[in-house]
Coordinates of C-alpha atoms and ligand atoms in Angstrom, one line a residue:
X108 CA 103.4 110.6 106.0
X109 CA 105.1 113.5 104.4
X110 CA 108.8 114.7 105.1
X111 CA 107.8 117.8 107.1
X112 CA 106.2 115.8 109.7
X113 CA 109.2 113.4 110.6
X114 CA 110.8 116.6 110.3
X115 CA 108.3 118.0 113.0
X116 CA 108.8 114.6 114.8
X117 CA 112.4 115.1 115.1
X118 CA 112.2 119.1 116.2
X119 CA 109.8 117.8 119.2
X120 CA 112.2 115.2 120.4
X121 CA 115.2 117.7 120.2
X122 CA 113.2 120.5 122.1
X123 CA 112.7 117.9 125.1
X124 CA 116.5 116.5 124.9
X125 CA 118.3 120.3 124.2
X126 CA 122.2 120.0 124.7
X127 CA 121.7 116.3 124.6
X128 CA 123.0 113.9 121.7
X129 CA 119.9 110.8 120.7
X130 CA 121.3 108.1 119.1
X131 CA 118.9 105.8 117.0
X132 CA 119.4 102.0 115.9
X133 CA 118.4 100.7 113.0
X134 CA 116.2 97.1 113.6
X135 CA 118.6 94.0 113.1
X136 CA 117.7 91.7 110.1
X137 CA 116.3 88.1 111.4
X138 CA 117.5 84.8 110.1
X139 CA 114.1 82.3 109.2
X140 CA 117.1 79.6 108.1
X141 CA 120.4 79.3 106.9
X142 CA 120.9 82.5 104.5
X143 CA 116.5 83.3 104.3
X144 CA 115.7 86.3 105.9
X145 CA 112.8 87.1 106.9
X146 CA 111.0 90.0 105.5
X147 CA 112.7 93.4 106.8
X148 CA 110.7 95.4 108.8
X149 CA 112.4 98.7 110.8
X150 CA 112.2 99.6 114.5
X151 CA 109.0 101.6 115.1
X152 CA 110.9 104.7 117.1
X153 CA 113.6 104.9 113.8
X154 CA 110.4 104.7 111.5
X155 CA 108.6 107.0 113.3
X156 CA 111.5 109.7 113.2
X157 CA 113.0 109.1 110.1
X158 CA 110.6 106.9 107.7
X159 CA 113.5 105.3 107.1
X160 CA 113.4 101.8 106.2
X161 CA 116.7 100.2 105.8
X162 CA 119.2 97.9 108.0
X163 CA 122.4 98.3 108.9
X164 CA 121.5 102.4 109.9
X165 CA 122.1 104.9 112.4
X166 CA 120.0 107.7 112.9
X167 CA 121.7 111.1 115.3
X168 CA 119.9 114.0 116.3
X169 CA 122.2 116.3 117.9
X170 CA 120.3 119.5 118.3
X171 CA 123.1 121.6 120.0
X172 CA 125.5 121.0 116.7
X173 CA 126.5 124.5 114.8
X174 CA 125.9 122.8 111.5
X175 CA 123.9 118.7 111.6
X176 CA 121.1 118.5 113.5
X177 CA 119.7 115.4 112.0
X178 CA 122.5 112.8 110.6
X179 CA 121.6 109.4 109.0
X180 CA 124.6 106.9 108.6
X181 CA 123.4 104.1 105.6
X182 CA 124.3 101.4 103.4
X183 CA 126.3 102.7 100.5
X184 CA 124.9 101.9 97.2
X185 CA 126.4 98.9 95.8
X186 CA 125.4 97.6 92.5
X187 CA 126.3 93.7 93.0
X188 CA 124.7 93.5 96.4
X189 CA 121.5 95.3 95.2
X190 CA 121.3 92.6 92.2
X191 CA 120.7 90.0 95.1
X192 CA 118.6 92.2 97.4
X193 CA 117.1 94.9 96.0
X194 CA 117.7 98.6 95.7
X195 CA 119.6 100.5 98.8
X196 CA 119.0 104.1 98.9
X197 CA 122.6 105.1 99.5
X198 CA 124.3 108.3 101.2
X199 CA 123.2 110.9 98.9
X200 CA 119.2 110.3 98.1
X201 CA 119.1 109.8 102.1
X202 CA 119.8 113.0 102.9
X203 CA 117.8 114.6 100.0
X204 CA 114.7 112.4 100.5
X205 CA 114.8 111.7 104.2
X206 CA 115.7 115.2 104.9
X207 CA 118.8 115.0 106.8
X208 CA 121.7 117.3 106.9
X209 CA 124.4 115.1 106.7
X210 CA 124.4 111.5 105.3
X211 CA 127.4 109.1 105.4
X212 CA 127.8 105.4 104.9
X213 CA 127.7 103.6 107.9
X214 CA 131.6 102.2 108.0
X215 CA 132.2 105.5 108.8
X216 CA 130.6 105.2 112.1
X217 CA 132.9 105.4 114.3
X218 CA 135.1 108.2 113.0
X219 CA 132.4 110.5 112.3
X220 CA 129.9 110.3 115.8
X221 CA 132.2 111.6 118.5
X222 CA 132.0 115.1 116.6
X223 CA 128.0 114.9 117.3
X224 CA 128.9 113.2 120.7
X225 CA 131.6 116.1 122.0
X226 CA 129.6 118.6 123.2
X227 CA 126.7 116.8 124.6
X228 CA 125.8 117.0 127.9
X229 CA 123.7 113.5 128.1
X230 CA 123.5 110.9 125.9
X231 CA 119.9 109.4 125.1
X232 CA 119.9 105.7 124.1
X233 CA 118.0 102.7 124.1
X234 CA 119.8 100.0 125.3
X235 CA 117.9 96.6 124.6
X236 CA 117.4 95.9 120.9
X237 CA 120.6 95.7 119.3
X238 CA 123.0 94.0 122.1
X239 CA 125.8 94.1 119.6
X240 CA 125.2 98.1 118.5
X241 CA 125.0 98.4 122.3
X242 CA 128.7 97.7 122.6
X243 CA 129.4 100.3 120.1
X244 CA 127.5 102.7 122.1
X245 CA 129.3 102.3 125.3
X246 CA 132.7 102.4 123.4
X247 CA 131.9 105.3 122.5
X248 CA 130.9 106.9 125.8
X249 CA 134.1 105.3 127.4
X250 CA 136.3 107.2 125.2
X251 CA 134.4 110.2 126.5
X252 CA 134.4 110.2 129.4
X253 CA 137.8 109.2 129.7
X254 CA 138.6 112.3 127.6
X255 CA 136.2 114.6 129.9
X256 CA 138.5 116.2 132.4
X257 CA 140.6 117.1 129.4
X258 CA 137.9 119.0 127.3
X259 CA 135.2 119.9 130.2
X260 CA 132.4 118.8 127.9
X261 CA 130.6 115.0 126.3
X262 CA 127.9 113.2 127.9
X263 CA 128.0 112.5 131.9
X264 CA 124.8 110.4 131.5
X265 CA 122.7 108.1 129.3
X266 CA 119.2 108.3 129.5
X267 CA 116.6 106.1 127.6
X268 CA 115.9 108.1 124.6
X269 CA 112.9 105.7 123.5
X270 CA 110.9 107.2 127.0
X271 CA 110.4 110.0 125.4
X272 CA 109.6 108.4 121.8
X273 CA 107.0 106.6 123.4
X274 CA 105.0 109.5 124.7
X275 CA 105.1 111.1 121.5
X276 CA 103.9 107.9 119.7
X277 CA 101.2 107.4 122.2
X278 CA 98.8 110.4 120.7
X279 CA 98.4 109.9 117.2
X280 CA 97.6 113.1 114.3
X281 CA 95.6 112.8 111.4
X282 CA 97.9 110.9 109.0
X283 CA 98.8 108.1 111.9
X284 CA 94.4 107.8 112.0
X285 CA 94.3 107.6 108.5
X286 CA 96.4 104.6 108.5
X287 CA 95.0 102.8 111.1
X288 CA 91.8 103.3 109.7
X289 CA 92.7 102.0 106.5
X290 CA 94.6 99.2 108.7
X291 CA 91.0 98.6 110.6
X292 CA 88.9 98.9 107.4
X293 CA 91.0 95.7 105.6
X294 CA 90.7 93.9 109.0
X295 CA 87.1 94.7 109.2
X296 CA 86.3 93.0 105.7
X297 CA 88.5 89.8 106.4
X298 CA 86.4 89.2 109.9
X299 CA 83.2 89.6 107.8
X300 CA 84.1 87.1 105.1
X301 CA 85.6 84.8 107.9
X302 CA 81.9 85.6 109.4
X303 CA 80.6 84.1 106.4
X304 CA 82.7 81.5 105.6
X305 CA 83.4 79.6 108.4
X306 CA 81.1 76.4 108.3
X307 CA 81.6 73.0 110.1
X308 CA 84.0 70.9 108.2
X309 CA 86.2 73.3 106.8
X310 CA 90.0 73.9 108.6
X311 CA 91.3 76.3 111.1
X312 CA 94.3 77.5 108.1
X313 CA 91.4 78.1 105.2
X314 CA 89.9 80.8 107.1
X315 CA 93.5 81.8 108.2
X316 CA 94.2 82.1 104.8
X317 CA 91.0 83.9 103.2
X318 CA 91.9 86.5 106.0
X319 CA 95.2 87.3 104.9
X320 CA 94.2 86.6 101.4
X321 CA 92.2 90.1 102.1
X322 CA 94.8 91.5 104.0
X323 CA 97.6 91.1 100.8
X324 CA 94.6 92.2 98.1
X325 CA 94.4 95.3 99.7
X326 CA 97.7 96.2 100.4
X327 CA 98.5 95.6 104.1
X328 CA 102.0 94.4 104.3
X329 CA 100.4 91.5 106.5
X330 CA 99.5 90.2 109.5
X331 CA 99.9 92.5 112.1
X332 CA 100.2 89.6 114.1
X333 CA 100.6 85.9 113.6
X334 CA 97.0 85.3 113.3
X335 CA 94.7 83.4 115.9
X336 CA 92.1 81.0 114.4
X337 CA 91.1 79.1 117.3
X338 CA 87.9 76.5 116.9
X339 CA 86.8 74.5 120.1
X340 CA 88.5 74.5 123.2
X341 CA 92.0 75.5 121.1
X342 CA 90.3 79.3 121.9
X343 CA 91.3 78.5 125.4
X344 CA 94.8 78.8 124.5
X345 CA 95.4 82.5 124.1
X346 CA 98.0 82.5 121.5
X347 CA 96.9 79.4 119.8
X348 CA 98.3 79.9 115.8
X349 CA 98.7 76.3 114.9
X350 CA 95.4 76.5 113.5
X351 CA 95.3 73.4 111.7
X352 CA 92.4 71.8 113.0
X353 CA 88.8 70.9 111.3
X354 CA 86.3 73.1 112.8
X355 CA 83.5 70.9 114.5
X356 CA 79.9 71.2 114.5
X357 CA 78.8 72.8 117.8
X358 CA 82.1 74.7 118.1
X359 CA 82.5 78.3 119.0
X360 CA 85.6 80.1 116.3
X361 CA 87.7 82.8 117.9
X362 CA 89.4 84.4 115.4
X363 CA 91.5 87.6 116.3
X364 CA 93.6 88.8 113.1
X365 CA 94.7 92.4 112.3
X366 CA 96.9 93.7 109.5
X367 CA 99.5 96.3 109.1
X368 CA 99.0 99.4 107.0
X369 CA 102.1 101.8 106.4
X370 CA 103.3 100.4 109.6
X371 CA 100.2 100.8 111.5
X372 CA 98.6 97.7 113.0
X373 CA 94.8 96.9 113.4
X374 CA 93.8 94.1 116.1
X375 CA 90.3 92.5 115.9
X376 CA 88.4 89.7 117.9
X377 CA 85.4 87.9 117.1
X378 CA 84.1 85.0 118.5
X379 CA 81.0 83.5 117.4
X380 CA 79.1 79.8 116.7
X381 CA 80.4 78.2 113.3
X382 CA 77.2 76.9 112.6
X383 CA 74.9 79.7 113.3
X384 CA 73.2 79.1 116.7
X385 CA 75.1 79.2 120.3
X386 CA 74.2 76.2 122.7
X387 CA 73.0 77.3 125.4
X388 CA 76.4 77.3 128.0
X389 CA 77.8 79.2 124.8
X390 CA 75.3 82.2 124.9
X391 CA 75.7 82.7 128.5
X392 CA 79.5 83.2 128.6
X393 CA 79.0 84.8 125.0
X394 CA 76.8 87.5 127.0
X395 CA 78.9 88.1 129.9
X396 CA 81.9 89.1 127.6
X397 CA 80.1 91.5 125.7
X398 CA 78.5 93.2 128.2
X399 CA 81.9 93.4 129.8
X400 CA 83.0 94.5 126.5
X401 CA 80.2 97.1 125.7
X402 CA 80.8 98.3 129.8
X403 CA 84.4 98.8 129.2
X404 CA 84.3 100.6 125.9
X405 CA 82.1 103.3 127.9
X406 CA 85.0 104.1 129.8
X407 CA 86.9 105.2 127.3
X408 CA 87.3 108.9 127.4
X409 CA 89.5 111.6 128.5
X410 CA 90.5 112.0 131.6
X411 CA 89.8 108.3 132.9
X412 CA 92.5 106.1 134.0
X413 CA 94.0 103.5 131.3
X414 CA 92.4 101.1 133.8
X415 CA 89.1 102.4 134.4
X416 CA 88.0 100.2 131.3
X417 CA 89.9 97.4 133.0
X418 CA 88.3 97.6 136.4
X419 CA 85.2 97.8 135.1
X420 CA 85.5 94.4 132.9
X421 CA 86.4 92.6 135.5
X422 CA 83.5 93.7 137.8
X423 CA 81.4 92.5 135.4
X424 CA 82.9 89.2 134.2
X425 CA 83.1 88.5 137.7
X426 CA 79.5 89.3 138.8
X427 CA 78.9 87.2 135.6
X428 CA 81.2 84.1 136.7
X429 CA 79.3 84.2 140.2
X430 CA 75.6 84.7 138.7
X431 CA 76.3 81.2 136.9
X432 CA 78.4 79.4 139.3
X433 CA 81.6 79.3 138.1
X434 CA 82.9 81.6 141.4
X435 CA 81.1 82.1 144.7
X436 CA 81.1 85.3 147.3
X437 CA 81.5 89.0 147.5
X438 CA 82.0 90.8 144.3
X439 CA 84.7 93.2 145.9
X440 CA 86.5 90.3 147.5
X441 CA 86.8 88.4 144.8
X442 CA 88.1 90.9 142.4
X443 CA 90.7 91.9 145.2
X444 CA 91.6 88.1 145.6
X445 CA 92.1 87.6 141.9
X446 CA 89.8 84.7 142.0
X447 CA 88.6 85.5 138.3
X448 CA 92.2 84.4 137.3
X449 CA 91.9 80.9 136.3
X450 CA 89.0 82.2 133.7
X451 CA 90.4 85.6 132.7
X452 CA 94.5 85.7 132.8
X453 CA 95.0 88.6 130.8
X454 CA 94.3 92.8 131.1
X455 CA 91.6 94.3 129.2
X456 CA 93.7 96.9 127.1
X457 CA 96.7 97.7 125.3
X458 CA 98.0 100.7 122.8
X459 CA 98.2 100.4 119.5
X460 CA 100.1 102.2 117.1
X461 CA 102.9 101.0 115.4
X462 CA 103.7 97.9 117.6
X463 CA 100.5 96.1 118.3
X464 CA 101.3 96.1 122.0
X465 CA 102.2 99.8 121.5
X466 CA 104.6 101.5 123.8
X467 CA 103.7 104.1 126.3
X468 CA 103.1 104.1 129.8
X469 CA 101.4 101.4 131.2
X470 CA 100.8 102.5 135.0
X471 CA 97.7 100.9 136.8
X472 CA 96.1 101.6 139.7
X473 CA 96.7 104.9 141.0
X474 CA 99.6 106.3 139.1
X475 CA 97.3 104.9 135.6
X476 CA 97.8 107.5 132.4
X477 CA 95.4 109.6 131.9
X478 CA 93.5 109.1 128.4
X479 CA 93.8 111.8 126.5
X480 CA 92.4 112.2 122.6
X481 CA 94.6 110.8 120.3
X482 CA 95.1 107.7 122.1
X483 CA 94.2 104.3 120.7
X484 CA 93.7 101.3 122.6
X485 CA 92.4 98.0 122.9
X486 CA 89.4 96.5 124.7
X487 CA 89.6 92.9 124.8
X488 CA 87.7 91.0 127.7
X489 CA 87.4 87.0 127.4
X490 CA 86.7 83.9 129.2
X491 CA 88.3 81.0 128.9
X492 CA 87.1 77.9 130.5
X493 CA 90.3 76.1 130.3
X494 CA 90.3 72.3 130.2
X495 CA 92.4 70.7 133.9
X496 CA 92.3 74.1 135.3
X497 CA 91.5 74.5 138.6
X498 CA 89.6 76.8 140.5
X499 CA 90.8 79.5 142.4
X500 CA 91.0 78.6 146.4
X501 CA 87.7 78.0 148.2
X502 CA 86.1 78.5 144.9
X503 CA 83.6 75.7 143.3
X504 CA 84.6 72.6 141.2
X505 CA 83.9 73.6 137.5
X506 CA 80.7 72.3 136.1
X507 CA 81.7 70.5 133.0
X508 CA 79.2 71.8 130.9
X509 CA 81.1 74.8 130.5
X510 CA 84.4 73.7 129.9
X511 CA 86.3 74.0 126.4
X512 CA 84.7 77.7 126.2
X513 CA 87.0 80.1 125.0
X514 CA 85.2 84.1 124.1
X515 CA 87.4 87.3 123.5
X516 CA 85.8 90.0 122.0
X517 CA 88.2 92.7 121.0
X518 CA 87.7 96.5 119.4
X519 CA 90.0 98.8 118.8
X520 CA 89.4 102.5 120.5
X521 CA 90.3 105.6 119.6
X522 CA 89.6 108.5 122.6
X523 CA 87.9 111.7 121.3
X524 CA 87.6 115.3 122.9
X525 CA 84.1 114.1 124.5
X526 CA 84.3 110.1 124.6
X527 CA 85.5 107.7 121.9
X528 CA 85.0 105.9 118.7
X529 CA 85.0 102.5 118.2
X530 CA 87.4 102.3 115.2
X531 CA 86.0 98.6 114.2
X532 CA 82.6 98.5 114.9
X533 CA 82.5 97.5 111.5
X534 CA 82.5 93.3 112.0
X535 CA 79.3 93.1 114.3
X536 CA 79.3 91.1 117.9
X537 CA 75.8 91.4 118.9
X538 CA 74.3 87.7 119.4
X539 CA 71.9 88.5 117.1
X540 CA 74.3 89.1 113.9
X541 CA 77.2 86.7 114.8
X542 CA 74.0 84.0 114.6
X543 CA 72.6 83.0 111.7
Ligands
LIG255 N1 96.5 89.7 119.1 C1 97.2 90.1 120.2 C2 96.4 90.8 121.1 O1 95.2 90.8 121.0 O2 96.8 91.5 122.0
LIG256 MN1 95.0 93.0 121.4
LIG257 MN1 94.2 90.6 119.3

């Protein structure tokens, strides 16, 4: 990502907020125990406007100001504390090579923001991910408004300033694809050694860690997410990341692991039988997913609804779940009744960008967004025949023979002018190639 398109970031956001001040938080650093931190990683709408990567920052865009448009308040340098925790970049290389127009160090925080705060008409915020910067914030606008009858100008409003980031995040430019692909292409090749290498025997964490063995060798700053290696019936727990248990003969592995690339994030599922042949109650459900998967990617293209790919998963899980027993009745009424709930709990899609569950709008229904190129999103039907769940009302006993089951199949999508491509077609899912 070069400087010129933060830069160009930036100018967007301040053309939609004009006389308006947007005041950006840096992410708070997280304790793992007593002094350990856990690896720093910034808030994706700073990142995405400044490339920035630093605690303890505030980033201002104050478009209407005669002279700073774009201020950054930093850590100082500081020799001894650097010896301990690496190098800061300080005031003065953050406004050279971050491109702001002022830079100060962050104690001076308060004395130097009303001046960018004064003549604002609206302040744009996010309230929500630093409670303690929060309190700061509304000091701030206190003082304001207390002083407004006296000066007849400052902020009469806050508004969320990250609504707006999150549109702009949700269509990504050439540089953004670049690094998702890269994120998807180190993904791709730890699903295909997982493909390999999971054999009966061997333990949930060794394929956990040959994944993100791959992940580190190529550069990906990690998981994307805390990885998923789920053998058995422990793929019927949708977050399962224990993954410490020895993989059984006869046992299905659902493995969804993605990595982050320069921020980006990549987000696979497989599912598919450790030792190389589905039973038969295995290759049914198996089926019924990826046709429901294969159906839904079809819907991907401009001008459907974000939901059009869900709506048609669930029509065809659910015509699935009734040709083989596990729900009875009309199609339509039994999508409208939910009834596929206790077997599918979860939507079909989400963005994905720089969080794995990206922002943007997520509407359904009627008022869904509209896809538009650019956009890149999930599709990620399952089933998941969970062990003591019940059935839905007036719905059959579950047959035991399929119980334990647990399928997600999961690409990630990136809508084109005419359609879509599917970014990680790379790690295969038809029966034929997950068997062996
Ligand atoms: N791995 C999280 C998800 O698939 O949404
Ligand atoms: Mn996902
Ligand atoms: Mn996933």
């Amino acid at each position: 990502m070069t400087s010129s398109e933060y830069q160009q970031r930036r100018q967007q956001l301040m053309s939609k907020i004009a006389n308006g001040t947007a005041i950006f938080r840096s992410a708070p650093t997280a304790v793992m125990h007593n002094d350990v931190e856990y690896n720093y990683r910034q808030d994706s709408d700073f990142f995405y406007l400044t490339g920035f990567n630093e605690p303890q920052a505030v980033a201002v865009l104050a478009p209407h100001h005669p002279e700073h448009r774009f201020i950054l308040f930093v850590q100082p340098k500081d020799p001894e504390k650097e010896v301990w925790n690496g190098y800061l970049c300080g005031v003065d290389a953050a406004k050279e090579l971050y491109g702001a127009d002022v830079a100060y160090p962050i104690t001076e925080l308060n004395e130097k923001l009303p001046q960018y705060l004064e003549k604002a008409d609206r302040l744009y915020y996010h309230f929500g991910r630093d409670r303690s910067f929060n309190d700061t914030i509304l000091r701030h606008y206190q003082s304001l408004l207390r002083t407004y009858p006296k000066r007849g100008t400052g902020p009469v409003g806050i508004e969320d300033a990250s609504l707006i980031v999150s549109t702009m995040r949700l269509v990504k430019n050439k540089t953004e694809l670049n690094l998702m692909r890269r994120a998807v292409e180190i993904a791709v090749e730890a699903h295909n050694k997982a493909l390999q290498n999971s054999t009966p025997g061997r333990y949930e964490y060794e394929i956990q860690a040959e994944i993100e063995h791959i992940f580190r060798l190529r550069g990906a700053m990690g998981p994307a997410y805390p990885s998923i290696v789920a053998s058995g019936k422990n793929a019927c727990v949708l977050h399962y990341v224990e993954n410490n248990s020895q993989i059984q003969d006869n046992d299905l592995l659902l493995i969804d692991a993605g990595c982050a690339y320069g921020y980006y994030n990549s987000d696979i599922t497989r599912t598919f039988p450790v030792n190389g042949k589905f039973t038969p109650e295995q290759k049914i459900l198996y089926e019924i997913v990826l046709e429901a998967q294969k159906q839904a990617i079809e819907e991907v293209k401009p001008g459907n609804g974000f939901d059009a790919p869900h709506k048609k998963a669930l029509r065809i899980l659910t015509e699935g779940l009734v040709e083989i027993g596990l729900l009875k009745g009309d199609i339509d009424k039994l999508i409208e009744g939910e009834k596929y709930k206790p077997f599918y709990m979860h939507r079909t899609s989400h963005w994905l960008g720089l969080d794995v569950h990206d922002v943007g709008v997520y509407q359904h229904g009627e008022n869904s967004h509209i896809l538009q190129a650019g956009h890149v999103l999930t599709i990620e039907p399952g089933l998941y025949i969970v062990p003591n769940i019940k059935p839905a009302e007036d719905q059959p006993e579950i047959d035991p023979r399929w119980v334990g089951i647990g399928i997600r199949i999961e690409d990630d999508v990136l809508v084109t002018s005419d359609g879509c491509e599917v970014l990680t077609a790379g790690v295969p899912k038809e029966v034929k190639d997950v068997e062996r």
